[in-house]
Amino acid sequence: MSKEIKQNFGPDEVLYRPIYETGKGFYITVSILIAIYFWSLYMYFTQVRSGLGVTGMNQPVTWGFYIVNFVFFIGISHAGTLISAILRLSKAEWRRPITRMAEVITAIVLAIGGLHPILDLGRPDRMLNLVSAGRLQSPLLWDVTSITAYFTASTVYLYLPMIPDIAKLRDRGGKLTWFYTFLAWGWQGTEKQKKILNKVINILMIMVIPIAISVHTVISYIFSMTLQPGWHSTIFGPYFVAGAIFSGIAALLIVMIAFRRAYHFENYLKEIHFKYLSTLLLIMSLLWFYFTFSEYLTGIFGSEPHEMHIILYKFTGPFAIFFWGMVVCNFIIPVILLGISRFRTIKGILVASISVVVGMWLERLIIVVPTLANPTMPLPAGIYFPSLVEWALFIGGIAVFILGFVLFSKFFPLISIWEIEEGRKEGIKEVEERIHSYLPNT
Amino acid sequence: MEISRRDFIKLVGGVSGAIAAGSYGLNQIIDIPEKLVEKLKNGHRIESWKSTICGLCPGGCGIRVRLINDVPVGLKGNQYYPINQGGMCPTGHAALQQLYNPDRVKGPLKRIGLQKSGKWKSISWDDALSTISKKLIELRKDGKSHQTVFLGYDEHGLMKEHISRFMKAYGSPNYFQTSHAQNNSIPFIFTQGHGLRPTYDILNTKLILSFGANFLEEGFSPIYYTKLFSHFKEAAKEREAKFIYIDSRMSLSGANADRWIPIMPGTFGALALGIAFVLIREELFDKEFIKNHSFGFEDWKDNSGNKHLGFKNLVLSDYYPEKVSSITNVPSKTILEIARDLGNIRPSLVLGDQGAVNNTNGTYTQMAIHSLNALLGNFEKEGGLYFIDKPSYDKFPPVKEDSIAKIGNQRIPVSKLTDGFSPIFDFSFEIFTKNILSDQPYPIEVLFIKGNPLFQSLYQHELAEAIKKIPLVISFDSFINETNEYANYILPDHTFLEKWDESSNIPTVGFNHFGIQQPVVEPLFDTRHTGDVLIDIAKRINGTVALAFPFESYKDEIHNVVENIYKSGEGAIASEGVEGVWLEYLQQRGWQIGRYASLDEFWNLLLEKGGWWNPIKKKKLSSEIFKTPSGKFEFYSQILKDKLDSLNKNAEKNKSTKETESLLVKLNFSAKGDTIFLPHHENVLYEDNFPLILITYQLLTNRNGESSNLPLMQEMFGYTMRQYWDSWVEINPVIAAEKGITDGNWVWIESSVGTIKARAKLFPGIIPSAVGIPFGLGHTSYGRYAKGFGVNPTSIIKNHYDLISGLPALHATKVKISLAT
Amino acid sequence: MPKWAMVIDLDKCTGCGDCMASCKIENNIAIVSPEEASEGRVMFWMDMITVYEGDYPNIRIKRYPKPCFHCDNPPCVKVCPVHATYKNKEGLVGQIYDRCIGCRYCMAGCPFTSKVFNWYEPVWPEEFRNCFNPDVSLRNVGVVEKCSFCAHRLIRVRENADIEDREIRDGEYFPACAESCPTNAIFFGDIENKESKVYKLSQSSRAYRIKENLGVEPKVIYLSERK
Ligand SMILES: Nc1nc2c(c(=O)[nH]1)N[C@H]1C(S)=C(S)[C@@H](COP(=O)(O)OP(=O)(O)OC[C@H]3O[C@@H](n4cnc5c(=O)[nH]c(N)nc54)[C@H](O)[C@@H]3O)O[C@H]1N2
Ligand SMILES: Nc1nc2c(c(=O)[nH]1)N[C@H]1C(S)=C(S)[C@@H](COP(=O)(O)OP(=O)(O)OC[C@H]3O[C@@H](n4cnc5c(=O)[nH]c(N)nc54)[C@H](O)[C@@H]3O)O[C@H]1N2
Ligand code: SF4
Ligand code: SF4
Ligand code: SF4
Ligand code: SF4
Ligand code: SF4
Ligand SMILES: [Mo]
């Protein structure tokens, strides 16, 4: 079917290609991912049937992979909507080819991350108690609220800018025209429609920034609202947000590099995009270091015994390998690869980004587990080994993410076509005007 | 009709006495339709309470069992019962897990498969008893009645009497108990002339010096002593009282001491004598007592004018602090400190038990420790020790022996060596086992057995062979265990909540008492009281054997004892206010009761309150305390000398100790001359070169491995170590560091007998030269909760015994440890 | 309104563990499988803390039993998203098993590690179902539980007092652990009532609370010469 439509639709043809051309690789990838998904689903059912006993959690390590991955995934989700909104807001012209991908990451990862607290529930059947008996004083409910808000806002924020592209797909005819007709919502590209769309996008992008910041702030509050050493920290809010953006950018870069390669987007995702984004990543890495340094320095300086105990547990104890691994992944590697221009190739950026994603996952692990494993009562340290079920759900989560992305790319362009077109038409003029506005008048 | 909630409760409460949980559920009930009132009233959840005595250890705590609709659902300590006054130990709480245990033997079983095959067939009581009694009748006919053995466990009081009567009337001298009550009193017999264990006046003393006596955990009645000790501790600051604990390991008692003094296992006697040295040298001892009430302190001359060594000179020449320090690893300075404390802080008292005496030299060690009490003149003194005589309320008409029985009873018991010199003990597994295996002095045909020596004793392998050899083995246990897997018949007893029994005069408890065990529930299964089974067998054998039991049932025997108590007019039914002030008040007034209108009233009150006691102790004269030939406390034990002399048939009296010495050399003792009869230190011979000494100990949560079938106790087994359902090995952190062992590692513990594996617990409360493993786990049988959890340290302990008393030497085995990967 | 509090006299307590056992039986607390127990899922509402002080040979062992402290300002209650753990007017911190969603946030929030979780459905052999305490409900898989100060006993005591139209007397309401302790080291009562034993003991110079600096105001007070 895809073979039939061979007409040329202009310069952006390559952006449509993934939707109409499906290779063997796609089917293999999708089947593997679906298989992994069903496997993890099965594992989850064993958990529902038997109880959380099938995990490696215990007393005192009452939280494990699910909460770690919850924080991690939600962090990644900051890639998208937040970054895209900031870029849009700052009218960064180079944003045009990357906002869509960023937003997709958000929508998918947020859905996955948002499910994690449910995976973690001892009684998922009573989930609705959160509504019927919800206690707004609990940080967990703040989370529910802000994640829901963020998810709603970011899906809308993903969808709205897609409408013109969907209309294009509708107009192209061929597969699933009814589907695109439905989603295009009668988009004709009239000036009035454009005006409304732009207005709505503008409102949303301003709204979405505080919501996004609130999400990760509130997640950090889950920890910092307790009295536990290692958690009870005032900088947790910004620290988490910074970390989230950090991992989000890294994830975005990975996705960009992957699809650039897979779908031959070299013409759209140019060196400059990577240069800008990797600079941002480098800055975030330094910021991350600053936060981490402050967090631990204040702890060490105060030397409160329990706080110190946990710091040492991370620095030299059983978690040292994770802690120093995190420092290497989040700081040493990115700073070397991104700071030294010789290494700052696409490959280098890819390695740095993967390293940051791994490093940020380690950070989440290091935040959640050591504090729980070292109760402040004179009790022996807890031991936590994630079980197969937890690994399965982690791997399943990643699989669902990739699957979501791959499927999305089969139905929608991964790069916003109309925005690229718009950029070509208006961008130059607009940029010129803007530059004039900040230069001294001649 | 509208009834308010309060009215309703009043109504229901008024009618049925008390409604238990009912009221909990009734919270929501506001209006109750009239027809329901009747139903609720007579319907569910009528609560009642019954008193009995906890039967999970012989500690003798009074308990009250809560019944809802006559089903036991819970229990608590009996507030009125003087031993525990409402307190309990963790084990007691698991009592219902014994009653309802899914692994109980539910009726008589006959083994149909091979031994240990686990193949059993249910049979009727009648079939079982008729087969068994046929065999017993046959044996009597053939003049082989003595070839029957009753290997009891820790039964005492009436049950012990009951079994003794049976065996005597039947005609066998072979009734033994694997819990060596008599044997552990041997050191006391040597020094005091009788085996009564002293009662320690912990309440009024100012210094407790314990040589390994873990009275909070391993004592006869741990809760009685816990109660006393808590009062001691409460007032300790004000009274400047303190508690010093000497042991190789910090037990629960050690953990509560003001000072713990670590010592090499097997050297407690040396330390006691080192302390004696200082007391004597610095003249801190009670000169009056020593002069008037002791024998063998100074050197002395016997009737034939031979000079004998006295305790004083033995101690002064051999046990100076530096030497003692090198034996015990306790610094000389510490020895001086303890001795001076002991001598200066009065009253002070000295206890010795478990850790100190569980060794090849245990008897001499206990003698040495007890000598300190003599030096302090502690007998019958406030804050010292005193003795509680057991009144004999359980007197029955003497057993009539027919001619068969007479002959049978005169045979040598199977526990004695036949080759000339049996040591002193009544029973030792070693000799018992060897004799059975070699048919000496005669083969054994029938073995009645209570308890589980194949789990608890040393010598397990040989003992198993011995039991296998016996054609008819009958067990009375309520569970299948390591031992009765070899039995031909299991005639299951009730568990304690289903039966009549008594618990009286627990050794070391400071007053006479009689606790009544009554069935709080009808037997759940087709089980029978062992006492009644013996009566039944006796009836079937008929003749004088049947006559040995003048009562229809065991319960009637108990009733008879109660009648005797009633008639004595002494003491009182346990009732409220048994604590201090009230007691003093009563004592001042000379407690005379006679308040009970009739025996029935007495009996009913006894059942309601759970027991009777007599708190008044009569002060004893010195001549009543010491029943030795000299009538005094004997440092130089003439009883020991007589015993040893009589063992050696060739010895001419008073000639020389040479013969005795050579006898002792055979028993691995090194003492020569008069020292043999004096408290002294014998080195423990370890025989091999492993670096560490293995010490074992019992925990409050599982005394003898008997609680292993109670899931709560398995879970709580190592609550102090946070080790659940599993054994561990305690290692001093210094040694662990040397071996690269960290907390929680699996380690091998290897002795010349075998190797076991356990998790390491780094424990700073154990000496570096020893490792400690708790006893109780490692069952290979005994039900789903017991089998396969932990290890039994006894399985790698060498077959060493205290060769004077025959008690197992639990701390005389060396081991090495290594990391298991 | 009374405010229930517990005083544990460590100068009397020997660490015998009886309170742990009596609590388990009184409250029908599940016994998890041995494998589970070794993985840190054992359930004691009353736990035993052991601390070694000093180095060999001058070592001392400090042991103290630890129930839920029924904090007057309970951090566990603050974080619960569904009001399944709550503090009532009399200061008892309770659990509503039927409402708990098993998020275990309260466990993470408790500074004293007082709560335990039902990782699996508790299993009991049929035989043992006879000996449950009928006053206390059984818990299911997936919910958090902890020491309740034996609140079911309060209900009974209150009913008796109601019938007789009077206030609850000092010492009338006491939990199972206090009842069974062989050293009478556990006292229980209304700390707002200046006449009560518990109030008087709480004023002793030996009295202290664990981690007082946190401001959670535990209502379990320890007495000890050596703090
Ligand atoms: N937590 C904990 N509890 C324990 C223990 C523990 O280690 N830890 N130990 C338990 C064990 S193993 C035991 S055996 C019990 C001990 O407690 P019991 O079994 O009750 O004591 P026995 O040593 O069997 O002595 C029983 C009776 O024999 C009497 N008796 C002693 N010598 C003689 C004698 O020569 N002739 C006659 N006719 N009577 C005599 C005593 O006076 C006493 O009345 O305590 C138990 N309690
Ligand atoms: N020499 C010596 N004699 C004693 C005592 C003692 O400590 N030393 N204690 C006296 C007292 S209080 C009692 S209740 C009885 C108890 O000792 P017994 O009544 O003689 O024996 P049981 O307690 O029934 O235990 C049976 C077996 O358990 C095995 N076992 C393994 N590990 C241990 C352990 O750590 N401790 C003990 N006791 N047994 C272990 C031993 O092989 C012992 O023979 O003996 C009394 N006699
Ligand atoms: S000490 Fe424990 S097991 Fe022994 S009788 Fe008392 S409550 Fe029962
Ligand atoms: S029961 Fe009493 S003495 Fe025993 S551990 Fe508990 S508080 Fe301490
Ligand atoms: S001790 Fe822990 S569980 Fe108990 S009230 Fe305080 S915070 Fe909550
Ligand atoms: S586990 Fe239950 S009680 Fe605890 S916070 Fe969650 S819902 Fe509340
Ligand atoms: S108060 Fe009740 S629930 Fe709490 S530890 Fe004591 S017995 Fe257990
Ligand atoms: Mo014993």
PDB file of C-alpha atoms in Angstrom, chain B residues 449-551:
ATOM      1  CA  ILE B 449       9.969 -43.349  76.605  1.00  0.00           C
ATOM      2  CA  LYS B 450       8.894 -39.792  77.223  1.00  0.00           C
ATOM      3  CA  GLY B 451      10.839 -36.935  75.724  1.00  0.00           C
ATOM      4  CA  ASN B 452      13.303 -36.697  72.917  1.00  0.00           C
ATOM      5  CA  PRO B 453      16.838 -37.688  73.868  1.00  0.00           C
ATOM      6  CA  LEU B 454      17.800 -38.323  70.279  1.00  0.00           C
ATOM      7  CA  PHE B 455      17.552 -34.612  69.740  1.00  0.00           C
ATOM      8  CA  GLN B 456      18.740 -33.403  73.101  1.00  0.00           C
ATOM      9  CA  SER B 457      21.414 -35.729  74.326  1.00  0.00           C
ATOM     10  CA  LEU B 458      24.987 -36.221  73.307  1.00  0.00           C
ATOM     11  CA  TYR B 459      25.826 -39.716  72.159  1.00  0.00           C
ATOM     12  CA  GLN B 460      22.964 -39.522  69.681  1.00  0.00           C
ATOM     13  CA  HIS B 461      24.293 -41.905  67.101  1.00  0.00           C
ATOM     14  CA  GLU B 462      24.965 -44.701  69.570  1.00  0.00           C
ATOM     15  CA  LEU B 463      21.730 -44.069  71.405  1.00  0.00           C
ATOM     16  CA  ALA B 464      19.801 -44.461  68.179  1.00  0.00           C
ATOM     17  CA  GLU B 465      21.471 -47.829  67.646  1.00  0.00           C
ATOM     18  CA  ALA B 466      20.591 -48.828  71.175  1.00  0.00           C
ATOM     19  CA  ILE B 467      16.940 -47.895  70.764  1.00  0.00           C
ATOM     20  CA  LYS B 468      16.801 -49.761  67.477  1.00  0.00           C
ATOM     21  CA  LYS B 469      17.937 -52.879  69.265  1.00  0.00           C
ATOM     22  CA  ILE B 470      15.063 -52.900  71.698  1.00  0.00           C
ATOM     23  CA  PRO B 471      12.194 -55.073  70.412  1.00  0.00           C
ATOM     24  CA  LEU B 472       9.339 -53.054  71.893  1.00  0.00           C
ATOM     25  CA  VAL B 473       9.552 -49.275  72.198  1.00  0.00           C
ATOM     26  CA  ILE B 474       6.548 -47.304  73.412  1.00  0.00           C
ATOM     27  CA  SER B 475       6.427 -43.541  73.349  1.00  0.00           C
ATOM     28  CA  PHE B 476       3.990 -41.291  75.161  1.00  0.00           C
ATOM     29  CA  ASP B 477       4.654 -38.086  73.286  1.00  0.00           C
ATOM     30  CA  SER B 478       2.024 -35.915  71.650  1.00  0.00           C
ATOM     31  CA  PHE B 479       4.173 -35.350  68.596  1.00  0.00           C
ATOM     32  CA  ILE B 480       6.329 -37.500  66.399  1.00  0.00           C
ATOM     33  CA  ASN B 481       9.926 -36.559  67.083  1.00  0.00           C
ATOM     34  CA  GLU B 482      13.466 -37.737  66.396  1.00  0.00           C
ATOM     35  CA  THR B 483      13.222 -40.362  69.114  1.00  0.00           C
ATOM     36  CA  ASN B 484       9.805 -41.893  68.724  1.00  0.00           C
ATOM     37  CA  GLU B 485      10.334 -42.280  65.013  1.00  0.00           C
ATOM     38  CA  TYR B 486      11.954 -45.502  66.255  1.00  0.00           C
ATOM     39  CA  ALA B 487       9.054 -46.509  68.471  1.00  0.00           C
ATOM     40  CA  ASN B 488       6.711 -49.388  67.783  1.00  0.00           C
ATOM     41  CA  TYR B 489       3.803 -47.659  69.417  1.00  0.00           C
ATOM     42  CA  ILE B 490       2.973 -44.071  70.136  1.00  0.00           C
ATOM     43  CA  LEU B 491       0.381 -43.704  72.872  1.00  0.00           C
ATOM     44  CA  PRO B 492      -0.169 -39.977  72.651  1.00  0.00           C
ATOM     45  CA  ASP B 493      -0.690 -38.009  75.809  1.00  0.00           C
ATOM     46  CA  HIS B 494      -2.974 -34.980  75.943  1.00  0.00           C
ATOM     47  CA  THR B 495      -1.348 -31.611  75.623  1.00  0.00           C
ATOM     48  CA  PHE B 496      -1.257 -29.771  78.901  1.00  0.00           C
ATOM     49  CA  LEU B 497      -4.388 -27.722  78.236  1.00  0.00           C
ATOM     50  CA  GLU B 498      -6.412 -30.905  77.986  1.00  0.00           C
ATOM     51  CA  LYS B 499      -5.289 -32.677  81.079  1.00  0.00           C
ATOM     52  CA  TRP B 500      -5.065 -32.971  84.817  1.00  0.00           C
ATOM     53  CA  ASP B 501      -1.695 -32.516  86.377  1.00  0.00           C
ATOM     54  CA  GLU B 502       0.071 -30.601  89.072  1.00  0.00           C
ATOM     55  CA  SER B 503       3.124 -28.434  89.278  1.00  0.00           C
ATOM     56  CA  SER B 504       4.518 -28.252  92.724  1.00  0.00           C
ATOM     57  CA  ASN B 505       7.638 -27.162  94.500  1.00  0.00           C
ATOM     58  CA  ILE B 506       9.686 -26.149  91.519  1.00  0.00           C
ATOM     59  CA  PRO B 507      13.318 -26.309  92.649  1.00  0.00           C
ATOM     60  CA  THR B 508      14.825 -22.969  93.706  1.00  0.00           C
ATOM     61  CA  VAL B 509      11.424 -21.314  94.144  1.00  0.00           C
ATOM     62  CA  GLY B 510      11.249 -19.737  97.573  1.00  0.00           C
ATOM     63  CA  PHE B 511       8.073 -21.244  98.977  1.00  0.00           C
ATOM     64  CA  ASN B 512       5.999 -24.377  98.947  1.00  0.00           C
ATOM     65  CA  HIS B 513       3.380 -24.336  96.275  1.00  0.00           C
ATOM     66  CA  PHE B 514       0.957 -26.555  94.460  1.00  0.00           C
ATOM     67  CA  GLY B 515      -0.311 -25.460  91.079  1.00  0.00           C
ATOM     68  CA  ILE B 516      -3.197 -27.323  89.552  1.00  0.00           C
ATOM     69  CA  GLN B 517      -3.341 -28.113  85.902  1.00  0.00           C
ATOM     70  CA  GLN B 518      -6.896 -28.713  84.790  1.00  0.00           C
ATOM     71  CA  PRO B 519      -8.297 -29.427  81.366  1.00  0.00           C
ATOM     72  CA  VAL B 520      -9.526 -26.151  79.965  1.00  0.00           C
ATOM     73  CA  VAL B 521     -10.961 -27.983  77.004  1.00  0.00           C
ATOM     74  CA  GLU B 522     -12.082 -31.529  76.295  1.00  0.00           C
ATOM     75  CA  PRO B 523      -9.286 -33.473  74.569  1.00  0.00           C
ATOM     76  CA  LEU B 524      -9.406 -32.575  70.899  1.00  0.00           C
ATOM     77  CA  PHE B 525      -8.286 -36.007  69.786  1.00  0.00           C
ATOM     78  CA  ASP B 526      -8.228 -39.611  70.814  1.00  0.00           C
ATOM     79  CA  THR B 527      -5.395 -39.079  73.281  1.00  0.00           C
ATOM     80  CA  ARG B 528      -4.988 -40.323  76.831  1.00  0.00           C
ATOM     81  CA  HIS B 529      -3.221 -39.208  79.949  1.00  0.00           C
ATOM     82  CA  THR B 530      -0.042 -41.213  80.409  1.00  0.00           C
ATOM     83  CA  GLY B 531      -0.881 -41.570  84.079  1.00  0.00           C
ATOM     84  CA  ASP B 532      -4.180 -43.192  83.182  1.00  0.00           C
ATOM     85  CA  VAL B 533      -2.516 -45.354  80.551  1.00  0.00           C
ATOM     86  CA  LEU B 534      -0.152 -46.722  83.185  1.00  0.00           C
ATOM     87  CA  ILE B 535      -3.091 -47.424  85.492  1.00  0.00           C
ATOM     88  CA  ASP B 536      -4.846 -49.200  82.619  1.00  0.00           C
ATOM     89  CA  ILE B 537      -1.776 -51.322  81.859  1.00  0.00           C
ATOM     90  CA  ALA B 538      -1.373 -52.097  85.537  1.00  0.00           C
ATOM     91  CA  LYS B 539      -5.016 -53.238  85.703  1.00  0.00           C
ATOM     92  CA  ARG B 540      -4.438 -55.507  82.748  1.00  0.00           C
ATOM     93  CA  ILE B 541      -1.347 -57.004  84.360  1.00  0.00           C
ATOM     94  CA  ASN B 542      -3.406 -57.356  87.526  1.00  0.00           C
ATOM     95  CA  GLY B 543      -2.178 -58.636  90.872  1.00  0.00           C
ATOM     96  CA  THR B 544       0.096 -56.448  92.926  1.00  0.00           C
ATOM     97  CA  VAL B 545       0.804 -54.259  89.932  1.00  0.00           C
ATOM     98  CA  ALA B 546      -2.838 -53.231  89.798  1.00  0.00           C
ATOM     99  CA  LEU B 547      -2.823 -52.727  93.555  1.00  0.00           C
ATOM    100  CA  ALA B 548      -0.065 -50.169  93.248  1.00  0.00           C
ATOM    101  CA  PHE B 549      -2.714 -47.755  92.038  1.00  0.00           C
ATOM    102  CA  PRO B 550      -5.324 -47.259  94.702  1.00  0.00           C
ATOM    103  CA  PHE B 551      -7.171 -44.683  92.622  1.00  0.00           C
TER     104      PHE B 551
END
